[in-house]
């Protein structure tokens, strides 16, 4: 619990305590303002999330497929997305990947980020989803899924929080609960992580670990 500051005499400079208290109040106001434009139903759904599952191409990446002259596949990932996933872990949430393609680069990135559930080559994503529910004991309403194309529809229609990035297919945008402001590979996953953390009330608690207050 934050201690109350002792007010300074009239005309005196504010104490360090008062300055930091002012910063905290501004941060709380910014957070409230950032949530003001979000549907309360979306926030209610996000509040229940315990597991975030992600597609890869078009979500964690910009959907571009790059190959070296040797035929090896390369992928570019966004560091802000990675940090958002790390923040979810700090808040006690689990994360996972369900992707129809298979790549050593995905395995490497997932291991770097300590992502627990990794399903590659999952053309039938629903089967992977069922396995994850069985192994974790989570209910569908406790799971969020983020995808960008038709292969993701079957999961987006089952989970508690369905999300697509700004570059998601139009058919997804008509069924999801939330569309991020940024496209895949450019901070879309971070937008989703921030939404969940703010809805759960974890955002400011985590932020304080990285500030002077």
mmCIF file of C-alpha atoms in Angstrom:
data_model
loop_
_atom_site.group_PDB
_atom_site.id
_atom_site.type_symbol
_atom_site.label_atom_id
_atom_site.label_comp_id
_atom_site.label_asym_id
_atom_site.label_seq_id
_atom_site.Cartn_x
_atom_site.Cartn_y
_atom_site.Cartn_z
ATOM 1 C CA UNK A 1 0.000 0.000 0.000
ATOM 2 C CA UNK A 2 1.320 3.480 -0.900
ATOM 3 C CA UNK A 3 1.767 5.768 2.107
ATOM 4 C CA UNK A 4 0.094 9.191 2.103
ATOM 5 C CA UNK A 5 2.364 12.173 1.594
ATOM 6 C CA UNK A 6 2.641 14.902 4.212
ATOM 7 C CA UNK A 7 1.601 18.168 2.492
ATOM 8 C CA UNK A 8 4.294 20.832 2.260
ATOM 9 C CA UNK A 9 3.651 24.335 3.674
ATOM 10 C CA UNK A 10 2.026 26.818 1.241
ATOM 11 C CA UNK A 11 4.565 28.193 -1.227
ATOM 12 C CA UNK A 12 7.106 25.433 -0.582
ATOM 13 C CA UNK A 13 8.418 23.122 -3.279
ATOM 14 C CA UNK A 14 6.614 19.757 -3.379
ATOM 15 C CA UNK A 15 8.391 16.883 -1.678
ATOM 16 C CA UNK A 16 9.735 13.898 -3.618
ATOM 17 C CA UNK A 17 6.809 11.922 -2.225
ATOM 18 C CA UNK A 18 4.307 14.441 -3.595
ATOM 19 C CA UNK A 19 6.022 14.506 -6.995
ATOM 20 C CA UNK A 20 5.903 10.708 -7.282
ATOM 21 C CA UNK A 21 2.296 10.682 -6.104
ATOM 22 C CA UNK A 22 1.491 13.133 -8.887
ATOM 23 C CA UNK A 23 3.188 10.888 -11.443
ATOM 24 C CA UNK A 24 1.160 7.902 -10.202
ATOM 25 C CA UNK A 25 -2.099 9.849 -10.488
ATOM 26 C CA UNK A 26 -1.241 10.888 -14.063
ATOM 27 C CA UNK A 27 -0.414 7.274 -14.916
ATOM 28 C CA UNK A 28 -3.742 6.089 -13.504
ATOM 29 C CA UNK A 29 -5.576 8.778 -15.487
ATOM 30 C CA UNK A 30 -3.771 7.760 -18.686
ATOM 31 C CA UNK A 31 -4.715 4.135 -18.115
ATOM 32 C CA UNK A 32 -8.377 5.032 -17.530
ATOM 33 C CA UNK A 33 -8.357 7.174 -20.669
ATOM 34 C CA UNK A 34 -6.809 4.352 -22.701
ATOM 35 C CA UNK A 35 -9.625 2.023 -21.634
ATOM 36 C CA UNK A 36 -12.418 4.522 -22.162
ATOM 37 C CA UNK A 37 -12.799 3.717 -25.853
ATOM 38 C CA UNK A 38 -12.957 -0.065 -25.375
ATOM 39 C CA UNK A 39 -16.271 -1.898 -25.180
ATOM 40 C CA UNK A 40 -16.930 -2.809 -21.499
ATOM 41 C CA UNK A 41 -17.899 -6.318 -22.651
ATOM 42 C CA UNK A 42 -14.425 -6.740 -24.174
ATOM 43 C CA UNK A 43 -12.803 -5.623 -20.924
ATOM 44 C CA UNK A 44 -14.966 -8.075 -18.984
ATOM 45 C CA UNK A 45 -13.870 -10.920 -21.267
ATOM 46 C CA UNK A 46 -10.202 -9.876 -21.081
ATOM 47 C CA UNK A 47 -10.360 -9.818 -17.278
ATOM 48 C CA UNK A 48 -10.949 -13.589 -17.188
ATOM 49 C CA UNK A 49 -8.016 -14.566 -19.408
ATOM 50 C CA UNK A 50 -5.388 -16.964 -18.039
ATOM 51 C CA UNK A 51 -3.869 -18.178 -21.320
ATOM 52 C CA UNK A 52 -3.022 -16.330 -24.548
ATOM 53 C CA UNK A 53 -2.641 -18.458 -27.688
ATOM 54 C CA UNK A 54 -1.130 -16.998 -30.847
ATOM 55 C CA UNK A 55 -0.868 -17.751 -34.523
ATOM 56 C CA UNK A 56 2.555 -16.894 -35.965
ATOM 57 C CA UNK A 57 2.528 -15.675 -39.580
ATOM 58 C CA UNK A 58 0.576 -12.441 -39.751
ATOM 59 C CA UNK A 59 0.377 -12.151 -35.958
ATOM 60 C CA UNK A 60 3.859 -12.507 -34.459
ATOM 61 C CA UNK A 61 5.251 -11.618 -37.919
ATOM 62 C CA UNK A 62 4.071 -9.416 -40.777
ATOM 63 C CA UNK A 63 3.210 -12.571 -42.789
ATOM 64 C CA UNK A 64 6.211 -12.193 -45.122
ATOM 65 C CA UNK A 65 8.069 -15.436 -45.886
ATOM 66 C CA UNK A 66 11.791 -14.884 -46.404
ATOM 67 C CA UNK A 67 14.182 -17.551 -47.721
ATOM 68 C CA UNK A 68 17.967 -17.549 -47.909
ATOM 69 C CA UNK A 69 19.821 -18.741 -51.006
ATOM 70 C CA UNK A 70 20.173 -22.083 -49.218
ATOM 71 C CA UNK A 71 16.403 -22.386 -48.911
ATOM 72 C CA UNK A 72 16.352 -21.692 -45.164
ATOM 73 C CA UNK A 73 13.381 -19.765 -43.833
ATOM 74 C CA UNK A 74 13.815 -16.495 -41.940
ATOM 75 C CA UNK A 75 11.291 -14.604 -39.826
ATOM 76 C CA UNK A 76 11.351 -11.145 -38.279
ATOM 77 C CA UNK A 77 9.848 -10.668 -34.829
ATOM 78 C CA UNK A 78 8.948 -7.531 -32.900
ATOM 79 C CA UNK A 79 10.717 -6.965 -29.578
ATOM 80 C CA UNK A 80 7.733 -5.088 -28.113
ATOM 81 C CA UNK A 81 5.583 -8.146 -28.779
ATOM 82 C CA UNK A 82 8.158 -10.248 -26.984
ATOM 83 C CA UNK A 83 8.195 -7.928 -23.988
ATOM 84 C CA UNK A 84 4.388 -7.981 -23.859
ATOM 85 C CA UNK A 85 4.485 -11.774 -23.658
ATOM 86 C CA UNK A 86 7.081 -11.517 -20.890
ATOM 87 C CA UNK A 87 4.778 -9.149 -18.971
ATOM 88 C CA UNK A 88 1.941 -11.664 -19.225
ATOM 89 C CA UNK A 89 4.224 -14.292 -17.709
ATOM 90 C CA UNK A 90 5.132 -11.905 -14.884
ATOM 91 C CA UNK A 91 1.412 -11.474 -14.207
ATOM 92 C CA UNK A 92 1.017 -15.260 -13.921
ATOM 93 C CA UNK A 93 -0.537 -15.954 -17.330
ATOM 94 C CA UNK A 94 0.462 -18.751 -19.690
ATOM 95 C CA UNK A 95 1.101 -18.405 -23.425
ATOM 96 C CA UNK A 96 1.140 -20.709 -26.424
ATOM 97 C CA UNK A 97 1.526 -20.926 -30.196
ATOM 98 C CA UNK A 98 -0.699 -22.788 -32.657
ATOM 99 C CA UNK A 99 0.503 -22.493 -36.248
ATOM 100 C CA UNK A 100 -0.230 -24.435 -39.412
ATOM 101 C CA UNK A 101 3.336 -24.030 -40.685
ATOM 102 C CA UNK A 102 6.527 -25.490 -39.246
ATOM 103 C CA UNK A 103 9.772 -23.610 -38.729
ATOM 104 C CA UNK A 104 12.887 -23.931 -36.582
ATOM 105 C CA UNK A 105 12.750 -20.140 -36.197
ATOM 106 C CA UNK A 106 9.382 -20.423 -34.456
ATOM 107 C CA UNK A 107 10.748 -23.015 -32.034
ATOM 108 C CA UNK A 108 13.721 -20.778 -31.274
ATOM 109 C CA UNK A 109 11.607 -17.671 -30.683
ATOM 110 C CA UNK A 110 9.117 -19.576 -28.526
ATOM 111 C CA UNK A 111 11.943 -20.933 -26.368
ATOM 112 C CA UNK A 112 13.490 -17.460 -26.041
ATOM 113 C CA UNK A 113 10.185 -16.130 -24.738
ATOM 114 C CA UNK A 114 9.496 -19.133 -22.469
ATOM 115 C CA UNK A 115 6.248 -19.876 -24.293
ATOM 116 C CA UNK A 116 4.890 -23.097 -22.806
ATOM 117 C CA UNK A 117 2.513 -24.550 -25.388
ATOM 118 C CA UNK A 118 3.993 -24.924 -28.887
ATOM 119 C CA UNK A 119 2.008 -26.601 -31.658
ATOM 120 C CA UNK A 120 3.517 -26.406 -35.154
ATOM 121 C CA UNK A 121 2.221 -28.017 -38.330
ATOM 122 C CA UNK A 122 -1.265 -27.836 -36.805
ATOM 123 C CA UNK A 123 -3.490 -27.642 -39.881
ATOM 124 C CA UNK A 124 -6.377 -28.726 -37.660
ATOM 125 C CA UNK A 125 -5.964 -26.095 -34.992
ATOM 126 C CA UNK A 126 -8.996 -27.257 -33.072
ATOM 127 C CA UNK A 127 -7.246 -30.519 -32.172
ATOM 128 C CA UNK A 128 -4.310 -28.631 -30.690
ATOM 129 C CA UNK A 129 -6.719 -26.385 -28.808
ATOM 130 C CA UNK A 130 -8.482 -29.382 -27.273
ATOM 131 C CA UNK A 131 -5.138 -30.845 -26.159
ATOM 132 C CA UNK A 132 -4.153 -27.575 -24.511
ATOM 133 C CA UNK A 133 -7.456 -27.316 -22.649
ATOM 134 C CA UNK A 134 -7.070 -30.898 -21.457
ATOM 135 C CA UNK A 135 -3.475 -30.432 -20.276
ATOM 136 C CA UNK A 136 -4.068 -27.080 -18.539
ATOM 137 C CA UNK A 137 -7.584 -27.543 -17.208
ATOM 138 C CA UNK A 138 -8.534 -24.080 -18.465
ATOM 139 C CA UNK A 139 -12.038 -23.409 -19.727
ATOM 140 C CA UNK A 140 -12.526 -21.800 -23.176
ATOM 141 C CA UNK A 141 -13.664 -18.521 -21.576
ATOM 142 C CA UNK A 142 -10.266 -18.301 -19.824
ATOM 143 C CA UNK A 143 -8.387 -18.437 -23.128
ATOM 144 C CA UNK A 144 -7.621 -15.673 -25.625
ATOM 145 C CA UNK A 145 -6.614 -16.452 -29.186
ATOM 146 C CA UNK A 146 -5.155 -14.125 -31.802
ATOM 147 C CA UNK A 147 -5.214 -15.056 -35.490
ATOM 148 C CA UNK A 148 -5.252 -13.302 -38.842
ATOM 149 C CA UNK A 149 -6.823 -15.618 -41.440
ATOM 150 C CA UNK A 150 -9.480 -18.232 -42.172
ATOM 151 C CA UNK A 151 -7.598 -21.120 -40.511
ATOM 152 C CA UNK A 152 -8.047 -19.270 -37.224
ATOM 153 C CA UNK A 153 -11.818 -18.866 -37.405
ATOM 154 C CA UNK A 154 -12.614 -22.174 -35.680
ATOM 155 C CA UNK A 155 -10.705 -21.092 -32.569
ATOM 156 C CA UNK A 156 -11.782 -17.461 -32.619
ATOM 157 C CA UNK A 157 -15.403 -18.612 -32.379
ATOM 158 C CA UNK A 158 -14.728 -20.685 -29.231
ATOM 159 C CA UNK A 159 -12.422 -18.686 -26.975
ATOM 160 C CA UNK A 160 -13.313 -16.167 -24.304
ATOM 161 C CA UNK A 161 -11.423 -13.348 -26.034
ATOM 162 C CA UNK A 162 -11.018 -13.436 -29.817
ATOM 163 C CA UNK A 163 -8.492 -10.991 -31.281
ATOM 164 C CA UNK A 164 -7.195 -10.193 -34.763
ATOM 165 C CA UNK A 165 -4.526 -7.671 -35.800
ATOM 166 C CA UNK A 166 -5.229 -4.664 -37.986
ATOM 167 C CA UNK A 167 -4.138 -6.707 -41.021
ATOM 168 C CA UNK A 168 -6.512 -9.585 -40.238
ATOM 169 C CA UNK A 169 -8.843 -10.893 -42.945
ATOM 170 C CA UNK A 170 -12.202 -9.130 -43.164
ATOM 171 C CA UNK A 171 -14.021 -12.366 -42.346
ATOM 172 C CA UNK A 172 -12.273 -12.430 -38.966
ATOM 173 C CA UNK A 173 -13.008 -8.820 -38.147
ATOM 174 C CA UNK A 174 -16.719 -9.555 -38.239
ATOM 175 C CA UNK A 175 -16.487 -12.269 -35.537
ATOM 176 C CA UNK A 176 -13.699 -11.208 -33.134
ATOM 177 C CA UNK A 177 -14.159 -9.219 -29.946
ATOM 178 C CA UNK A 178 -11.149 -6.943 -30.474
ATOM 179 C CA UNK A 179 -9.087 -5.648 -33.400
ATOM 180 C CA UNK A 180 -5.659 -4.267 -32.489
ATOM 181 C CA UNK A 181 -4.603 -0.851 -33.749
ATOM 182 C CA UNK A 182 -1.323 -2.239 -35.111
ATOM 183 C CA UNK A 183 -0.721 -4.971 -37.717
ATOM 184 C CA UNK A 184 0.941 -8.315 -37.143
ATOM 185 C CA UNK A 185 4.693 -8.160 -36.638
ATOM 186 C CA UNK A 186 4.489 -4.481 -35.709
ATOM 187 C CA UNK A 187 3.174 -4.489 -32.144
ATOM 188 C CA UNK A 188 -0.216 -6.167 -32.556
ATOM 189 C CA UNK A 189 0.574 -8.828 -29.947
ATOM 190 C CA UNK A 190 1.736 -6.124 -27.538
ATOM 191 C CA UNK A 191 -1.610 -4.337 -28.021
ATOM 192 C CA UNK A 192 -3.387 -7.561 -27.085
ATOM 193 C CA UNK A 193 -1.143 -8.147 -24.056
ATOM 194 C CA UNK A 194 -1.702 -4.589 -22.818
ATOM 195 C CA UNK A 195 -5.467 -4.990 -23.165
ATOM 196 C CA UNK A 196 -5.436 -8.131 -21.027
ATOM 197 C CA UNK A 197 -3.111 -6.649 -18.399
ATOM 198 C CA UNK A 198 -5.159 -3.465 -18.078
ATOM 199 C CA UNK A 199 -8.443 -5.355 -17.866
ATOM 200 C CA UNK A 200 -6.998 -7.574 -15.103
ATOM 201 C CA UNK A 201 -5.593 -4.604 -13.190
ATOM 202 C CA UNK A 202 -1.986 -5.774 -13.603
ATOM 203 C CA UNK A 203 -0.704 -3.083 -15.957
ATOM 204 C CA UNK A 204 0.150 -0.368 -13.438
ATOM 205 C CA UNK A 205 1.568 -2.857 -10.920
ATOM 206 C CA UNK A 206 3.988 -4.144 -13.540
ATOM 207 C CA UNK A 207 4.833 -0.665 -14.783
ATOM 208 C CA UNK A 208 5.919 0.425 -11.296
ATOM 209 C CA UNK A 209 8.716 -2.151 -11.455
ATOM 210 C CA UNK A 210 10.264 -0.167 -14.307
ATOM 211 C CA UNK A 211 9.834 3.383 -12.929
ATOM 212 C CA UNK A 212 11.349 5.384 -10.097
ATOM 213 C CA UNK A 213 8.092 5.333 -8.098
#
